[in-house]
Short mmCIF file of C-alpha atoms in Angstrom, two decimals:
data_model
loop_
_atom_site.label_atom_id
_atom_site.label_comp_id
_atom_site.label_asym_id
_atom_site.label_seq_id
_atom_site.Cartn_x
_atom_site.Cartn_y
_atom_site.Cartn_z
CA MET M 1 -103.20 53.66 -123.09
CA SER M 2 -101.06 52.47 -126.01
CA LYS M 3 -100.88 48.87 -127.09
CA LYS M 4 -97.24 48.72 -125.98
CA GLU M 5 -98.03 50.03 -122.51
CA THR M 6 -100.91 47.55 -122.21
CA GLU M 7 -98.65 44.66 -123.15
CA GLN M 8 -96.01 45.80 -120.62
CA LYS M 9 -98.63 46.04 -117.89
CA GLU M 10 -99.89 42.56 -118.69
CA GLU M 11 -96.32 41.19 -118.59
CA VAL M 12 -95.82 42.67 -115.11
CA ILE M 13 -99.07 41.15 -113.88
CA ILE M 14 -98.07 37.78 -115.34
CA ASP M 15 -94.60 38.00 -113.69
CA VAL M 16 -96.14 38.84 -110.30
CA ALA M 17 -98.67 36.02 -110.64
CA ALA M 18 -95.89 33.60 -111.58
CA SER M 19 -93.84 34.69 -108.57
CA LEU M 20 -96.79 34.21 -106.26
CA THR M 21 -97.39 30.75 -107.72
CA LYS M 22 -93.73 29.82 -107.14
CA ALA M 23 -93.89 31.14 -103.57
CA GLU M 24 -97.05 29.18 -102.88
CA ALA M 25 -95.43 26.06 -104.31
CA PHE M 26 -92.34 26.57 -102.15
CA VAL M 27 -94.45 26.98 -99.02
CA GLU M 28 -96.48 23.91 -99.90
CA ASN M 29 -93.40 21.78 -100.59
CA ASN M 30 -91.56 22.96 -97.49
CA LYS M 31 -94.45 23.26 -95.08
CA LYS M 32 -92.89 21.01 -92.44
CA THR M 33 -89.51 22.71 -92.59
CA ILE M 34 -91.05 26.17 -92.33
CA THR M 35 -93.19 25.05 -89.40
CA TYR M 36 -90.13 23.71 -87.57
CA VAL M 37 -88.17 26.90 -88.23
CA VAL M 38 -90.97 29.16 -86.99
CA ALA M 39 -91.50 26.95 -83.97
CA GLY M 40 -87.77 27.02 -83.25
CA VAL M 41 -87.66 30.82 -83.38
CA LEU M 42 -90.64 31.02 -81.04
CA VAL M 43 -88.94 28.65 -78.61
CA LEU M 44 -85.76 30.73 -78.68
CA VAL M 45 -87.66 33.97 -78.07
CA ALA M 46 -89.68 32.41 -75.25
CA GLY M 47 -86.51 30.92 -73.79
CA TYR M 48 -84.73 34.27 -73.86
CA PHE M 49 -87.53 36.09 -72.08
CA GLY M 50 -87.94 33.24 -69.62
CA PHE M 51 -84.21 33.23 -68.85
CA THR M 52 -84.15 37.00 -68.46
CA LYS M 53 -87.32 37.49 -66.43
CA LEU M 54 -87.42 34.30 -64.39
CA TYR M 55 -83.71 33.70 -63.80
CA LEU M 56 -81.38 36.60 -64.57
CA GLU M 57 -83.39 39.47 -63.06
CA PRO M 58 -83.97 37.73 -59.69
CA LEU M 59 -80.29 36.74 -59.70
CA GLU M 60 -79.33 40.35 -60.30
CA ARG M 61 -81.40 41.46 -57.31
CA GLU M 62 -79.72 38.86 -55.10
CA ALA M 63 -76.29 39.93 -56.31
CA GLN M 64 -77.04 43.61 -55.71
CA LEU M 65 -78.04 42.85 -52.12
CA GLU M 66 -74.83 40.90 -51.48
CA LEU M 67 -72.79 43.63 -53.16
CA PHE M 68 -74.33 46.26 -50.87
CA LYS M 69 -73.30 44.26 -47.79
CA ALA M 70 -69.75 43.85 -49.07
CA GLN M 71 -69.57 47.58 -49.80
CA GLU M 72 -70.53 48.29 -46.20
CA ASN M 73 -67.44 46.37 -45.06
CA LEU M 74 -65.34 48.29 -47.57
CA ASP M 75 -66.72 51.59 -46.25
CA ARG M 76 -65.63 50.52 -42.76
CA ASP M 77 -62.13 49.81 -44.13
CA SER M 78 -62.58 46.12 -43.37
CA LEU M 79 -60.79 45.15 -46.57
CA ARG M 80 -60.40 41.44 -45.84
CA LEU M 81 -64.05 41.10 -44.86
CA ALA M 82 -65.12 43.06 -47.94
CA LEU M 83 -62.98 40.81 -50.09
CA ASN M 84 -63.65 37.40 -48.55
CA GLY M 85 -66.93 37.83 -46.66
CA ASP M 86 -67.68 38.00 -42.95
CA GLY M 87 -69.22 34.57 -42.43
CA VAL M 88 -72.74 35.94 -42.83
CA SER M 89 -72.60 37.79 -46.14
CA MET M 90 -70.46 37.24 -49.21
CA GLY M 91 -67.32 39.12 -50.10
CA PHE M 92 -66.51 40.59 -53.50
CA LEU M 93 -64.64 37.49 -54.65
CA GLU M 94 -67.53 35.13 -53.95
CA ILE M 95 -70.08 37.51 -55.46
CA ALA M 96 -68.00 37.73 -58.63
CA GLU M 97 -67.86 33.93 -58.79
CA GLU M 98 -71.46 33.11 -57.83
CA TYR M 99 -73.09 35.90 -59.83
CA SER M 100 -70.67 36.12 -62.73
CA TRP M 101 -73.44 36.75 -65.27
CA THR M 102 -74.80 39.76 -63.45
CA LYS M 103 -73.80 43.42 -63.47
CA ALA M 104 -73.25 43.25 -59.72
CA GLY M 105 -70.97 40.25 -60.15
CA ASN M 106 -68.91 42.12 -62.71
CA LEU M 107 -68.73 45.22 -60.51
CA SER M 108 -67.51 43.03 -57.65
CA ARG M 109 -64.37 42.35 -59.67
CA TYR M 110 -63.65 46.07 -59.72
CA TYR M 111 -64.08 46.36 -55.96
CA ALA M 112 -61.96 43.26 -55.42
CA GLY M 113 -59.19 44.90 -57.45
CA VAL M 114 -59.41 48.03 -55.31
CA CYS M 115 -59.21 45.95 -52.13
CA TYR M 116 -56.17 44.04 -53.35
CA LEU M 117 -54.43 47.29 -54.31
CA GLN M 118 -54.99 48.74 -50.85
CA LEU M 119 -53.83 45.50 -49.24
CA GLY M 120 -50.59 45.61 -51.23
CA GLU M 121 -51.40 42.48 -53.21
CA TYR M 122 -50.68 44.08 -56.54
CA GLU M 123 -50.66 41.11 -58.90
CA ASP M 124 -54.09 40.05 -57.62
CA ALA M 125 -55.31 43.63 -58.11
CA ILE M 126 -54.24 43.50 -61.76
CA ARG M 127 -55.85 40.09 -62.29
CA GLN M 128 -59.19 41.25 -60.92
CA MET M 129 -59.20 44.45 -62.96
CA ASP M 130 -58.37 42.50 -66.11
CA LYS M 131 -61.56 40.50 -65.55
CA PHE M 132 -63.67 43.63 -65.05
CA ASN M 133 -65.63 44.69 -68.14
CA THR M 134 -67.27 48.07 -68.51
CA SER M 135 -68.45 50.49 -71.16
CA ASP M 136 -68.69 53.32 -68.62
CA PRO M 137 -65.93 55.89 -69.35
CA VAL M 138 -65.38 56.83 -65.71
CA PHE M 139 -64.99 53.22 -64.60
CA LYS M 140 -62.57 52.71 -67.49
CA VAL M 141 -60.45 55.53 -66.12
CA LEU M 142 -60.56 54.16 -62.59
CA ALA M 143 -59.89 50.53 -63.56
CA ASN M 144 -56.91 51.42 -65.73
CA GLY M 145 -55.67 53.73 -62.99
CA VAL M 146 -55.74 50.90 -60.45
CA ILE M 147 -53.80 48.64 -62.81
CA ALA M 148 -51.26 51.43 -63.39
CA ASP M 149 -50.84 51.99 -59.64
CA ALA M 150 -50.32 48.25 -59.13
CA PHE M 151 -47.66 48.05 -61.86
CA LEU M 152 -45.91 51.08 -60.37
CA GLU M 153 -45.79 49.37 -56.96
CA LEU M 154 -44.38 46.27 -58.67
CA ASN M 155 -41.57 48.47 -60.04
CA GLN M 156 -42.79 48.15 -63.61
CA PRO M 157 -42.92 51.82 -64.66
CA LYS M 158 -43.22 51.11 -68.38
CA GLU M 159 -46.43 49.12 -67.88
CA ALA M 160 -47.65 51.64 -65.32
CA LEU M 161 -47.28 54.53 -67.76
CA GLU M 162 -49.05 52.51 -70.46
CA TYR M 163 -52.09 52.09 -68.21
CA TYR M 164 -52.03 55.69 -66.96
CA ASN M 165 -52.17 56.67 -70.62
CA LYS M 166 -55.17 54.38 -71.15
CA ALA M 167 -56.82 55.91 -68.11
CA VAL M 168 -56.51 59.55 -69.21
CA ASN M 169 -57.68 58.74 -72.73
CA ALA M 170 -60.77 56.83 -71.63
CA SER M 171 -62.77 59.93 -70.66
CA ASP M 172 -62.72 63.69 -70.20
CA ASN M 173 -64.31 63.55 -66.76
CA GLU M 174 -63.14 66.56 -64.79
CA PHE M 175 -63.03 64.74 -61.45
CA VAL M 176 -60.97 61.63 -62.19
CA VAL M 177 -58.92 62.38 -65.31
CA PRO M 178 -56.82 65.25 -63.84
CA PHE M 179 -55.62 62.99 -61.02
CA TYR M 180 -54.21 60.47 -63.48
CA LEU M 181 -52.86 63.14 -65.85
CA LYS M 182 -50.73 64.40 -62.98
CA LYS M 183 -49.56 60.87 -62.16
CA ALA M 184 -48.82 60.10 -65.83
CA GLY M 185 -46.88 63.34 -66.27
CA MET M 186 -44.79 62.82 -63.15
CA LEU M 187 -43.97 59.23 -64.09
CA ALA M 188 -43.08 60.17 -67.68
CA GLU M 189 -40.83 62.95 -66.36
CA GLU M 190 -39.19 60.55 -63.91
CA GLN M 191 -38.43 58.20 -66.81
CA GLY M 192 -36.88 61.02 -68.80
CA LYS M 193 -39.72 61.16 -71.31
CA LEU M 194 -39.95 64.93 -71.19
CA LYS M 195 -42.02 65.50 -74.33
CA GLU M 196 -44.58 62.96 -73.17
CA ALA M 197 -44.62 64.49 -69.70
CA ARG M 198 -45.17 67.93 -71.21
CA ARG M 199 -48.23 66.67 -73.12
CA TYR M 200 -49.81 65.36 -69.92
CA PHE M 201 -49.11 68.54 -67.97
CA GLU M 202 -50.32 70.81 -70.78
CA ARG M 203 -53.55 68.86 -71.07
CA LEU M 204 -53.95 69.12 -67.30
CA LYS M 205 -53.42 72.88 -67.44
CA ASN M 206 -55.53 73.62 -70.53
CA GLU M 207 -58.44 71.17 -70.25
CA PHE M 208 -58.89 71.05 -66.49
CA PRO M 209 -57.88 74.50 -65.19
CA LYS M 210 -60.36 74.31 -62.27
CA SER M 211 -58.99 71.04 -60.96
CA GLN M 212 -56.86 71.19 -57.80
CA HIS M 213 -54.34 69.02 -59.62
CA ALA M 214 -53.92 71.72 -62.26
CA LEU M 215 -52.53 74.14 -59.66
CA ASP M 216 -49.10 72.53 -59.97
CA ALA M 217 -49.17 72.27 -63.77
CA GLU M 218 -47.25 75.52 -64.33
CA LYS M 219 -44.57 74.41 -61.88
CA PHE M 220 -44.28 71.03 -63.61
CA LEU M 221 -44.02 72.66 -67.04
CA ALA M 222 -41.34 75.09 -65.83
CA ARG M 223 -39.37 72.14 -64.49
CA ILE M 224 -39.67 70.41 -67.88
CA ASP M 225 -38.44 73.60 -69.60
CA ALA M 226 -35.39 73.71 -67.31
CA LYS M 227 -34.54 70.06 -67.90
CA GLU M 228 -34.84 70.48 -71.67
CA MET M 229 -32.57 73.56 -71.56
CA ASN M 230 -29.97 71.70 -69.52
CA SER M 231 -30.01 68.76 -71.93
CA LYS M 232 -29.04 70.96 -74.91
#
């Protein structure tokens, strides 16, 4: 090894040693602060796991049980009981309020929106769906579809079409998307937005050819062609 290389190696060793000395000095001078910080992190971690395991998970189980009972009323078409409870078990509204931090509580908002839509209470349906949060693409389609249906019933076609558009762009699910593509296309056509209607119907025809809703796509497109010809 050359003298230059030896000197460089020694300089590195000296720099490392100096850094270690500085680190040791920092730790020594800030021992109390570091201890408090570490202790604080440990408390936060322990608190998180305690909150999750001892509070949130049991709460989730309770909420799921109540949600199941409310769903039974919904399945029996007892919309008011499903929404407000039957005197023995909670309804969707109370579950959403009492268990707001849980997944079941959040899902209850979706079901409450569905109930309100079927009961003809459209503004309440929109309010509940606005509170519903989900990352699931299918539920995004359904929730936006409910809001669109409610706006349509409130004679607000512009807002309805906006939410139908959100619904069909939230997923490519072959079971729910074609239904709302058909609705979006028909509403756009009714509003005279023929190019927009054509896009919905063409997507219905090309992307979901096996859907029962696609059976009418050719007829819808032919009708669009005729309207465009007549407008020239």
